[in-house]
CSV table of C-alpha atoms and ligand atoms in Angstrom, one decimal:
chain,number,residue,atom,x,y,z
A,1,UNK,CA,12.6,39.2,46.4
A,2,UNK,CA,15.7,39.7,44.3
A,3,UNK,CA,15.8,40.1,40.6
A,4,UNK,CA,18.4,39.0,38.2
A,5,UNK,CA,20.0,42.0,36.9
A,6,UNK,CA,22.0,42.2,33.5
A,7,UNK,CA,25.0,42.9,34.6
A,8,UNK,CA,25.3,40.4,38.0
A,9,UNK,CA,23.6,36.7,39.2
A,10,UNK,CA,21.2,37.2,42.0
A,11,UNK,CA,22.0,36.3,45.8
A,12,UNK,CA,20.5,32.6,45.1
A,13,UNK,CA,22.3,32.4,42.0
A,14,UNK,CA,25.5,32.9,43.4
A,15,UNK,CA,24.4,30.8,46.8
A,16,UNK,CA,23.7,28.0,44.9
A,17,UNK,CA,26.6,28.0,42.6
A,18,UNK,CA,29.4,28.5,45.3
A,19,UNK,CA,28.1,25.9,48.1
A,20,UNK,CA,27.3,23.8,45.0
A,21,UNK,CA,30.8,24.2,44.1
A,22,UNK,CA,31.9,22.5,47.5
A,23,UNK,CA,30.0,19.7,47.1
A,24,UNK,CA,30.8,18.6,43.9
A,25,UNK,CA,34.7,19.1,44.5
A,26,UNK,CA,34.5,17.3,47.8
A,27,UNK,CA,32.2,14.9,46.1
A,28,UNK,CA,34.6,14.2,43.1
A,29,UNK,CA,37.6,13.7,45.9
A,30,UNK,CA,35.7,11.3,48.6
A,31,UNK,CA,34.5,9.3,45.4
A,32,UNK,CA,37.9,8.8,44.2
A,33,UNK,CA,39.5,7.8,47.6
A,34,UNK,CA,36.7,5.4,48.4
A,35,UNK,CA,37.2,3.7,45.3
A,36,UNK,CA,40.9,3.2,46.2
A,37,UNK,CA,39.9,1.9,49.7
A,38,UNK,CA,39.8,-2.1,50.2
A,39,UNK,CA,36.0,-3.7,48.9
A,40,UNK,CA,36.2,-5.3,52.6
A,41,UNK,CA,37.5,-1.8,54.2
A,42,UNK,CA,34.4,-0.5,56.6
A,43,UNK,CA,34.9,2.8,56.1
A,44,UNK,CA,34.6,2.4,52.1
A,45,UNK,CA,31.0,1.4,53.3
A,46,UNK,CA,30.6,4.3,55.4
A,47,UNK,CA,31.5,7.5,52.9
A,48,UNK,CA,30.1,5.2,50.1
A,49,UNK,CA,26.3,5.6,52.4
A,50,UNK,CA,27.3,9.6,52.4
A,51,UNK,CA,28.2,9.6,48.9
A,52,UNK,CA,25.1,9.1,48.1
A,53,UNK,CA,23.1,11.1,50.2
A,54,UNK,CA,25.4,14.3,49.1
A,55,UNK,CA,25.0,13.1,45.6
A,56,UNK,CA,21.3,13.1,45.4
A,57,UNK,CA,21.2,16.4,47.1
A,58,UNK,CA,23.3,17.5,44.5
A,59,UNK,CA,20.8,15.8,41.6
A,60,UNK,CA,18.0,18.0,43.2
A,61,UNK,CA,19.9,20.9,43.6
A,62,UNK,CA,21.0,20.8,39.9
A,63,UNK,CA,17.4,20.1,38.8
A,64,UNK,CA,16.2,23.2,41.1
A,65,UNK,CA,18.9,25.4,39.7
A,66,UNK,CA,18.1,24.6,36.0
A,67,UNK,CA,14.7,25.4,36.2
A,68,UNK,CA,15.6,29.2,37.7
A,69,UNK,CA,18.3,29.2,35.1
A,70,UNK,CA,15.5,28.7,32.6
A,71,UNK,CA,13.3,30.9,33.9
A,72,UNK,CA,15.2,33.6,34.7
A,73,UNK,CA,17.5,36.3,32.8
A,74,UNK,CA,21.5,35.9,33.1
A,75,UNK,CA,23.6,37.9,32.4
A,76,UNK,CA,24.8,39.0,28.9
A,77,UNK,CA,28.6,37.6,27.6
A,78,UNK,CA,31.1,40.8,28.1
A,79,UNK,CA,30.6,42.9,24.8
A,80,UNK,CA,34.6,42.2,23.9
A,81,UNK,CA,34.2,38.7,23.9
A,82,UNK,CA,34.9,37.2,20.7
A,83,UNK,CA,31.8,34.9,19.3
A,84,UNK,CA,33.9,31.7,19.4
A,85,UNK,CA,34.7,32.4,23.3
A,86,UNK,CA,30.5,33.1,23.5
A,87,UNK,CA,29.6,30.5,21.7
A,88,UNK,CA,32.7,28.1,23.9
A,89,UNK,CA,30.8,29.5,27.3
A,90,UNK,CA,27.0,28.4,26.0
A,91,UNK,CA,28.0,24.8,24.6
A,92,UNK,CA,29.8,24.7,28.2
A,93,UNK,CA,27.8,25.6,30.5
A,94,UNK,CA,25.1,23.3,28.5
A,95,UNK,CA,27.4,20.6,29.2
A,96,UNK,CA,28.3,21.3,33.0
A,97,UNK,CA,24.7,21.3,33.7
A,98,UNK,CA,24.0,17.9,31.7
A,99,UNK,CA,27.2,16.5,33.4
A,100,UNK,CA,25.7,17.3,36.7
A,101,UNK,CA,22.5,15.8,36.1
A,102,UNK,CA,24.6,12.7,34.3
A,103,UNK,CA,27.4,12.5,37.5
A,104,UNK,CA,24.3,12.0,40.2
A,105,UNK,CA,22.0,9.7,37.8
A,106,UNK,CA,25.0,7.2,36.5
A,107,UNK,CA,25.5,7.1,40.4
A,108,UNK,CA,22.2,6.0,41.9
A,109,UNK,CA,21.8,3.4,38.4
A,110,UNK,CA,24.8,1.8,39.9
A,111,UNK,CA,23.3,1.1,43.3
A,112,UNK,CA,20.0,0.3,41.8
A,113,UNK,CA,22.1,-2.7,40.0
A,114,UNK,CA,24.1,-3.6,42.4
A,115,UNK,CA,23.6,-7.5,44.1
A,116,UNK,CA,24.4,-6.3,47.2
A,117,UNK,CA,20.9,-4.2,47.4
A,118,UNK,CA,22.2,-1.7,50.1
A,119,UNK,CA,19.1,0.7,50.5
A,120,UNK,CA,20.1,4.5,50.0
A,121,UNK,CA,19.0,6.2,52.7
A,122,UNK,CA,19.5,10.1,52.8
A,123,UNK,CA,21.4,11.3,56.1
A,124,UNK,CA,20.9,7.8,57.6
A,125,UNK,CA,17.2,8.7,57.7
A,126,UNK,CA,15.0,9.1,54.5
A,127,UNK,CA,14.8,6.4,52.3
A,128,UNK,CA,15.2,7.2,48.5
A,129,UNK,CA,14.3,4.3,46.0
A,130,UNK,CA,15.7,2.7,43.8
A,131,UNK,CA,16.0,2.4,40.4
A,132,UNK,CA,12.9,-0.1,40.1
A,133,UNK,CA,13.6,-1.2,36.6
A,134,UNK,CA,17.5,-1.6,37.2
A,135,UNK,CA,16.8,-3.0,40.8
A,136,UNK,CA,14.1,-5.6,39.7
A,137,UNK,CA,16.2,-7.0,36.7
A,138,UNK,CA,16.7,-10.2,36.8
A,139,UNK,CA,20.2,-10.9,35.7
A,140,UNK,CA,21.4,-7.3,37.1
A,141,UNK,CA,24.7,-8.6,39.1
A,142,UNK,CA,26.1,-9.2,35.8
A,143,UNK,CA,25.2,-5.1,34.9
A,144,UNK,CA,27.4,-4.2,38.2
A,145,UNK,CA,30.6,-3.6,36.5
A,146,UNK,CA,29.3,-1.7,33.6
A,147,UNK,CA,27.5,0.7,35.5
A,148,UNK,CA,30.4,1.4,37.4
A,149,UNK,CA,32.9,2.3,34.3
A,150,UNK,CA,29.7,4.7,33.1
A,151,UNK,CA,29.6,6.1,36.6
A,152,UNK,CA,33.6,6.7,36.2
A,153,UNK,CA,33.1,8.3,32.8
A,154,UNK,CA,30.9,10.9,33.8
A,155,UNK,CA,32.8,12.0,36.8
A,156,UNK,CA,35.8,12.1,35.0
A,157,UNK,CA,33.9,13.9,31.9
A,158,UNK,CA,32.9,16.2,35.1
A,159,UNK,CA,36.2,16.6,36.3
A,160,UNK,CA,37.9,17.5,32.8
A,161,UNK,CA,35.0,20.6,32.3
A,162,UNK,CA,35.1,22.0,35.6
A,163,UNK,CA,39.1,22.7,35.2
A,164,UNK,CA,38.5,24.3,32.0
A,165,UNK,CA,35.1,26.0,33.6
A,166,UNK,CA,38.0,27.1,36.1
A,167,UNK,CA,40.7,28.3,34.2
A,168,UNK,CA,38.4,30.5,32.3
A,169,UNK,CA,36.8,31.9,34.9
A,170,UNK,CA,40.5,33.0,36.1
A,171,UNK,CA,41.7,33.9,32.4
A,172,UNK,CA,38.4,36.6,32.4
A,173,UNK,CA,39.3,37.7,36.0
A,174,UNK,CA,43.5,37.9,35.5
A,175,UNK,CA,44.0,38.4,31.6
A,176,UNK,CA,40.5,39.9,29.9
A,177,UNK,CA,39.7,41.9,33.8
A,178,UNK,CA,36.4,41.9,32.6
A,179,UNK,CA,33.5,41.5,35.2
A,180,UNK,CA,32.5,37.8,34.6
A,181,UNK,CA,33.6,36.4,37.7
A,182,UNK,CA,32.8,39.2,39.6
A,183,UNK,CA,29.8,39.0,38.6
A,184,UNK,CA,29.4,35.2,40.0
A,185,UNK,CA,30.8,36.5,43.5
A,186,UNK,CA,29.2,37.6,46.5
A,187,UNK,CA,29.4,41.2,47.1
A,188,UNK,CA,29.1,43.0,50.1
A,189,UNK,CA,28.8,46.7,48.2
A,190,UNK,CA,26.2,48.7,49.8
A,191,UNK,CA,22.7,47.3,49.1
A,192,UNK,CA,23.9,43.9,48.6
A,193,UNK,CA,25.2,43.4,51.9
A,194,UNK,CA,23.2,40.7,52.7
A,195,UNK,CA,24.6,38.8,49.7
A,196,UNK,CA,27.5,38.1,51.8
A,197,UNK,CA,25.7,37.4,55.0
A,198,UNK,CA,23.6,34.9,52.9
A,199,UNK,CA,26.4,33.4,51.0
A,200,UNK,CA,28.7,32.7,54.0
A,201,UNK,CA,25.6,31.1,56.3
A,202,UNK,CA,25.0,28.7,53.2
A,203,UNK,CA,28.6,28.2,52.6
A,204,UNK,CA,29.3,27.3,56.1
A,205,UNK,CA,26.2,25.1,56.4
A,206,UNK,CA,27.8,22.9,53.2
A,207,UNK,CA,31.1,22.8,54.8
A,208,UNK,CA,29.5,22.3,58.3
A,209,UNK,CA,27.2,19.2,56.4
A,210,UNK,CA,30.9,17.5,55.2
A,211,UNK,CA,32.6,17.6,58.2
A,212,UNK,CA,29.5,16.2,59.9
A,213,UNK,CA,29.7,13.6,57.7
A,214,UNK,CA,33.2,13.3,58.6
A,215,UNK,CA,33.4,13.2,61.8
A,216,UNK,CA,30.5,10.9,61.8
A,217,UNK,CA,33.2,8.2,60.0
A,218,UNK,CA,35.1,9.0,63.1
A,219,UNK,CA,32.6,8.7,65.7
A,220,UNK,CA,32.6,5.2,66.1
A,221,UNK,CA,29.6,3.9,64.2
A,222,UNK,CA,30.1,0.0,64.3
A,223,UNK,CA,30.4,-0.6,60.8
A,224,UNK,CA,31.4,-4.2,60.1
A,225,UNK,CA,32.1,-6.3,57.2
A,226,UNK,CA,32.8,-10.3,56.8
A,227,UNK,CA,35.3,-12.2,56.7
A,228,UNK,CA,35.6,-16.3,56.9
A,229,UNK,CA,32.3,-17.9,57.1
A,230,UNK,CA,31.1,-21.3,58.9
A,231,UNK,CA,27.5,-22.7,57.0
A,232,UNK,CA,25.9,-26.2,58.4
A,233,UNK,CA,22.3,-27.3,58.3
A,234,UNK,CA,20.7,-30.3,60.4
A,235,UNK,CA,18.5,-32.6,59.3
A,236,UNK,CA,16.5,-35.7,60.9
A,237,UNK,CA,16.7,-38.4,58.9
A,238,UNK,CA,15.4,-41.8,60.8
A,239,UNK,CA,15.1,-39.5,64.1
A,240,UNK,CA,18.6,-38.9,64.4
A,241,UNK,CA,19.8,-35.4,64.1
A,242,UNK,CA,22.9,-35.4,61.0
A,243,UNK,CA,25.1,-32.7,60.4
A,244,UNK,CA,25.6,-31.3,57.0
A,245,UNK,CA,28.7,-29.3,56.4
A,246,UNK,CA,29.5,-26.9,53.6
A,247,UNK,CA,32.5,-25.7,52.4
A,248,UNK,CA,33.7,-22.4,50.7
A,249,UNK,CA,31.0,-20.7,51.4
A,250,UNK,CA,31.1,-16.6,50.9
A,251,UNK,CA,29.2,-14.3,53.2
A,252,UNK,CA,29.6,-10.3,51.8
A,253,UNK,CA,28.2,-8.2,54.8
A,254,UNK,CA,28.3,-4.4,55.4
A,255,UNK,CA,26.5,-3.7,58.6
A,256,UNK,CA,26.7,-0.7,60.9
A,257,UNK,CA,25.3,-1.4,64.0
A,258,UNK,CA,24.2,1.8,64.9
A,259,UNK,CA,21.8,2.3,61.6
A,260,UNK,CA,21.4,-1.5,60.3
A,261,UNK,CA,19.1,-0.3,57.7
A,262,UNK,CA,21.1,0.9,55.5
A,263,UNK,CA,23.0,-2.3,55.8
A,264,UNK,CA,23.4,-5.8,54.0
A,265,UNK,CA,24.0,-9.4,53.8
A,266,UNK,CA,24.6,-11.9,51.2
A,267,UNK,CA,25.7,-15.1,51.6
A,268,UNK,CA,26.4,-17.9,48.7
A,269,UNK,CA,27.1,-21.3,49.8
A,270,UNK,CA,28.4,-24.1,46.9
A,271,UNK,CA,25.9,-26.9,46.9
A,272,UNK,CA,28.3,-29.2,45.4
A,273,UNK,CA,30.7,-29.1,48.5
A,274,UNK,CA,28.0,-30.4,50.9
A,275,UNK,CA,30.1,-33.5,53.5
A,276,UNK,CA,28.4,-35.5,56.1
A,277,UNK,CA,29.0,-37.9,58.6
A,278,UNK,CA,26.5,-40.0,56.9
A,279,UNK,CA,27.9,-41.0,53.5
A,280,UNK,CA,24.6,-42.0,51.9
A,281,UNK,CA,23.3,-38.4,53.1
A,282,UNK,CA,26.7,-36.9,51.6
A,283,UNK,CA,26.2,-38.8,48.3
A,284,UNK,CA,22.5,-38.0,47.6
A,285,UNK,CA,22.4,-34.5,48.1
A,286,UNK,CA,24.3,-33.6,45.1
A,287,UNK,CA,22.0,-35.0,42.9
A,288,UNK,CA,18.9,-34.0,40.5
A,289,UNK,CA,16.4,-34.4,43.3
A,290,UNK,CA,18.0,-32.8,45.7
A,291,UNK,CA,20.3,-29.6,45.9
A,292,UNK,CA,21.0,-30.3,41.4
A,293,UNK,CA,24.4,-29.6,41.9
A,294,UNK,CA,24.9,-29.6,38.2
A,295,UNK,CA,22.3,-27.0,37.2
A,296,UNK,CA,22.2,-24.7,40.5
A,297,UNK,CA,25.7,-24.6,41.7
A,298,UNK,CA,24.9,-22.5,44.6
A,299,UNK,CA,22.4,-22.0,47.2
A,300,UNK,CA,21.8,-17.8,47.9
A,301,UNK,CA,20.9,-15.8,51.0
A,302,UNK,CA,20.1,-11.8,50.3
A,303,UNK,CA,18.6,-9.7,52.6
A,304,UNK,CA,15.9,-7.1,51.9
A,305,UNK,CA,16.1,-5.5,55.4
A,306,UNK,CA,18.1,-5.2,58.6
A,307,UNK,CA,16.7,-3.5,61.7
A,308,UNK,CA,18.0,-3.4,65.3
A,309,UNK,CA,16.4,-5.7,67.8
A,310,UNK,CA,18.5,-4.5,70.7
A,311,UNK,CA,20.9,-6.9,72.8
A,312,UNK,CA,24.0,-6.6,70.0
A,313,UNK,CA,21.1,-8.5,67.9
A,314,UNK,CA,20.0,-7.4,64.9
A,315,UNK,CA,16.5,-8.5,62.6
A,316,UNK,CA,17.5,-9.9,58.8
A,317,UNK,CA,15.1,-10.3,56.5
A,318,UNK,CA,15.7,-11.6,53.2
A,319,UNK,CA,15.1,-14.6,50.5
A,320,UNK,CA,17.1,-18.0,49.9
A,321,UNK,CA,17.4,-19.2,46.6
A,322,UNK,CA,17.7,-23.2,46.1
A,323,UNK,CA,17.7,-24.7,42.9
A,324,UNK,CA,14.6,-22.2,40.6
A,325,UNK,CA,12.7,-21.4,44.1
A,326,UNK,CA,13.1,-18.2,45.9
A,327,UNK,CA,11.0,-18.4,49.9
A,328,UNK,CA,11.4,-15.4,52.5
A,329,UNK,CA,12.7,-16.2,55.4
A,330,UNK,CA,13.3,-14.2,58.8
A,331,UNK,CA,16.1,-14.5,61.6
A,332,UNK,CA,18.3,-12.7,64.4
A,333,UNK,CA,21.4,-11.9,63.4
A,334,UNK,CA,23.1,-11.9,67.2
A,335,UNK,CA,26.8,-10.4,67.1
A,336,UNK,CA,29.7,-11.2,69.5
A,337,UNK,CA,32.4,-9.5,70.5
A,338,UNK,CA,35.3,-12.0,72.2
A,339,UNK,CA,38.4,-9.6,73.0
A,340,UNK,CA,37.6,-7.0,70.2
A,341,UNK,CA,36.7,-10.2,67.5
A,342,UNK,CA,33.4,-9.7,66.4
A,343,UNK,CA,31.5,-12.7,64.8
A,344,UNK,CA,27.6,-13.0,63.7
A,345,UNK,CA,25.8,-16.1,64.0
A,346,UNK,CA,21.9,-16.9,63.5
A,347,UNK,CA,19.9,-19.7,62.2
A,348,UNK,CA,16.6,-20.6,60.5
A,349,UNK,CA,14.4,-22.8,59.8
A,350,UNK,CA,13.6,-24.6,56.4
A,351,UNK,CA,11.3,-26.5,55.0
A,352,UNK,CA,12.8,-28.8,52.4
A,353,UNK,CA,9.4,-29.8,51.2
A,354,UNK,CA,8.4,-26.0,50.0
A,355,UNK,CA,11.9,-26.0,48.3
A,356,UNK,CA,11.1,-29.4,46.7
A,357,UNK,CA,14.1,-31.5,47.5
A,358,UNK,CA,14.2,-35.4,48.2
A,359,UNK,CA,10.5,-35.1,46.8
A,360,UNK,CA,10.9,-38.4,45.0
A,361,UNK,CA,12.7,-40.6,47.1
A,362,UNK,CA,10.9,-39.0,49.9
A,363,UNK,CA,8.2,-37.2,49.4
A,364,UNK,CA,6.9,-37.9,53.3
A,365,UNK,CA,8.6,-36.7,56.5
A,366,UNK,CA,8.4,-40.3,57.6
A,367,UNK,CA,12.6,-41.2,57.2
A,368,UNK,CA,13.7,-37.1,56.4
A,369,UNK,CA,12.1,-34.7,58.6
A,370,UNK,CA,10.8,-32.3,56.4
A,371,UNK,CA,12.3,-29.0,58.9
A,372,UNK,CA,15.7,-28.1,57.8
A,373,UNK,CA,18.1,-26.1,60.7
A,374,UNK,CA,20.2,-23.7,59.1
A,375,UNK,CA,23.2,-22.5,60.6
A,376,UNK,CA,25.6,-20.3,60.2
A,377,UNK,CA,28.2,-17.8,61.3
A,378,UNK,CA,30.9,-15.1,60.1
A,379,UNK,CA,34.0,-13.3,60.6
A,380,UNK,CA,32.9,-9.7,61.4
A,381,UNK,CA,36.2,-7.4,60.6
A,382,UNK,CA,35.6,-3.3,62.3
A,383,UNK,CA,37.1,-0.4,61.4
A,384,UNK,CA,41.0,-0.6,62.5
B,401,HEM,C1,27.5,15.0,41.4
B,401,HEM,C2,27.4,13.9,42.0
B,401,HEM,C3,28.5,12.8,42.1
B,401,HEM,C4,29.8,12.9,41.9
B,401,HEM,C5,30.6,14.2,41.5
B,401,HEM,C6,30.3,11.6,42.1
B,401,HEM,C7,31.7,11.3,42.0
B,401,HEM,C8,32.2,10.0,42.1
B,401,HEM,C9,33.5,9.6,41.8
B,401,HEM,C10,34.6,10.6,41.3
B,401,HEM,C11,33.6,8.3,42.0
B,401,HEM,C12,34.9,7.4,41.8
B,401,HEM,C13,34.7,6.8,40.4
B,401,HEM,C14,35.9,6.0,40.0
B,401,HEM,O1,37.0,6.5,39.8
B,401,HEM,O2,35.7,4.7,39.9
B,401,HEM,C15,32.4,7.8,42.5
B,401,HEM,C16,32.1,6.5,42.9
B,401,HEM,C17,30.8,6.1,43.3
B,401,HEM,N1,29.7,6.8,43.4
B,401,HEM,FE1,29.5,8.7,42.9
B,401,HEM,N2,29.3,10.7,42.4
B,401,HEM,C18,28.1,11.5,42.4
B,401,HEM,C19,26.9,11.0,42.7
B,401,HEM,C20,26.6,9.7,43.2
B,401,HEM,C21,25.3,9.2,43.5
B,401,HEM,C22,24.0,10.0,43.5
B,401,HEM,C23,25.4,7.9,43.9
B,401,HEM,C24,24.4,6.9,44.3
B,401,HEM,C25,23.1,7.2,44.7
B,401,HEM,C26,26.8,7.6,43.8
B,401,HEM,C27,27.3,6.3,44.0
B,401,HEM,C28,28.7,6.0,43.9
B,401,HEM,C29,29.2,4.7,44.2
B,401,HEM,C30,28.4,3.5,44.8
B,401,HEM,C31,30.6,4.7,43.9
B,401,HEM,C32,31.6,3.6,44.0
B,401,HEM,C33,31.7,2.8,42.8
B,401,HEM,C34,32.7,1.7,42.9
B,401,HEM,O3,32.7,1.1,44.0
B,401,HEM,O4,33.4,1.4,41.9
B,401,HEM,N3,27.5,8.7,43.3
B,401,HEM,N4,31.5,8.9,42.5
């Protein structure tokens, strides 16, 4: 096993520091372009679902490499160096490491707030949890925002201390010519040969792991999101089947087809717009005993979990909200494609009765069947 010598960092050291170095540049530049991308742009979906595997795996890198920085020796500041450029170098290599614990950790409280509860799962595969006391908040849509500027903060805190991490690096390399970032770089001087051997396999593997990740974008993984929506339910009411239309409703999807569990549906529909081709219907369910308009403005569908179920269908589980209840409910999500237009439809069953509305007018099935059909269906928009 190496030791860390006085005068140089040992072979991990420098491993971890240089393809730690590519992640968090590449990591800093796909987090600002996705930002820029459209909210509805698929691809935003797709690099956000890597930004967040390579940003935990840089949380746990940082957390491994603090621990060997803290128990093991570094190297000593170059005897010439004046004590405010020492004392500079400690307070910022303090900070770098805080910032790379704070970068990662603003990052996963976002999507622990977020409404749109995507599940984080680590190259497509291993799940990593959220937040639970962020996730389970009640009132944590209204957090999103927030979370998002303190997210944008710590990068860009990031950002500002790596270029002055930078240009002193290159000030003790090109004006002092001291050893200090010699020191930091792999060396293939006899008897550390394998420095370099190790650094470039580990280099290459980070750089192999983002263009994976890159190409993956590329490789036509069906990653959709919505667009105009269509919700209806039908009722019985004195055994005849009545449509009920509403309007404006707002479906925000981000599925890819090829790993649905990393995806997500929410779907809002305004009570108050409800139409029907029976006017008494149309009238009543606006009111107090029924959808409480007023109070509950809007009716919501969130999943908790998508999973294929082959046939361009896919399994969505979730919960609708009407009026203060919440009920699970379970349906296939069955996607079209009509001459490269993809659409989603599925329906589902309610009962009225376990979400308490008519229950004074009419608290029996006998006039309004107490089985609620749910329909609906969605604009899917792919990657251009
Ligand atoms: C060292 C690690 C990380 C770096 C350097 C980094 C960097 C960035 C940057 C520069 C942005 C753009 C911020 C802006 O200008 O608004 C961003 C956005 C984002 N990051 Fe990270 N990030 C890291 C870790 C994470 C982690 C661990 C997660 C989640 C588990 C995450 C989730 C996100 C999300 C969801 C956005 C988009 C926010 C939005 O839509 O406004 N990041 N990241």
């Amino acid at each position: 096993m190496s030791v860390n010598t006085v005068s140089r960092f040992n072979n991990l050291a420098i491993t971890l520091h240089w393809v730690m170095a590519v992640l968090i540049i590449g990591m800093l530049g796909v987090g600002k372009y996705m930002v820029g991308l459209d909210e509805a742009d698929p691809q935003r979906f797709v690099l956000t679902q890597w930004h967040k595997t390579f940003g935990i795996l840089i949380l746990l890198l940082t957390v491994f490499r603090l621990v060997w920085r803290l128990t093991h020796r570094s190297p000593a500041h170059p005897a010439a160096a004046p004590r405010w450029e020492r004392f500079a170098s400690s307070i910022s290599h303090f900070l770098l490491y805080a910032l790379l614990l704070a970068a990662p950790v603003t990052g996963w409280m976002l999507v622990s707030v977020s409404p749109l509860n995507i599940d984080t799962l680590l190259f497509n595969v291993i799940p990593w949890p959220h937040l639970p006391w962020l996730h389970n908040l009640a009132d944590k849509a209204s957090m999103i925002h927030q979370y998002e500027d303190f997210h944008e903060w710590a990068t860009g805190a990031l950002i500002a201390l790596l270029l002055l991490h930078i240009a002193a690096a290159l000030k003790h390399h090109f004006v002092d010519k001291d050893t200090v970032l010699k020191r930091m770089l792999p060396s293939s001087a006899a008897g550390t040969g394998t420095t370099m051997a190790n650094f470039v396999v580990l280099l290459s593997a980070g750089i192999g792991g983002l263009l994976f990740a890159y190409t993956s974008l590329n490789a036509g993984g069906d990653n959709l999101s919505s667009g105009a929506s269509d919700v209806s339910a039908m009722a019985t009411i004195m055994g005849e089947s009545t449509a009920i239309q509403f309007s404006g409703s707002q479906v925000t999807a981000s599925i890819n087809v090829d790993s649905p569990e990393s995806g997500s549906l929410l779907a809002t529909v305004p009570t108050a717009s409800v139409t029907s081709s029976n006017l008494q219907v149309q009238g009543a369910l606006p009111d107090t005993e029924w959808f409480d308009s007023e109070n509950y403005p809007e009716a919501v569908f969130e999943s908790t979990q998508i999973s294929a179920a082959g046939d361009g269908q896919l399994n969505v589980e979730g919960t609708l909200a009407i009026k203060e209840i919440t009920l699970p409910h379970t349906f296939t999500l069955q996607v079209q494609d009509t001459d490269g237009n993809k659409t989603a439809s599925g329906e589902f069953i309610v009962d009225r009765m376990a979400y308490q509305l008519g229950m004074e007018s009419q608290p029996t099935d006998e006039y309004v069947g107490k089985a609620v059909t749910i329909k609906f269906n969605f604009e899917l928009l792919s990657k251009p």
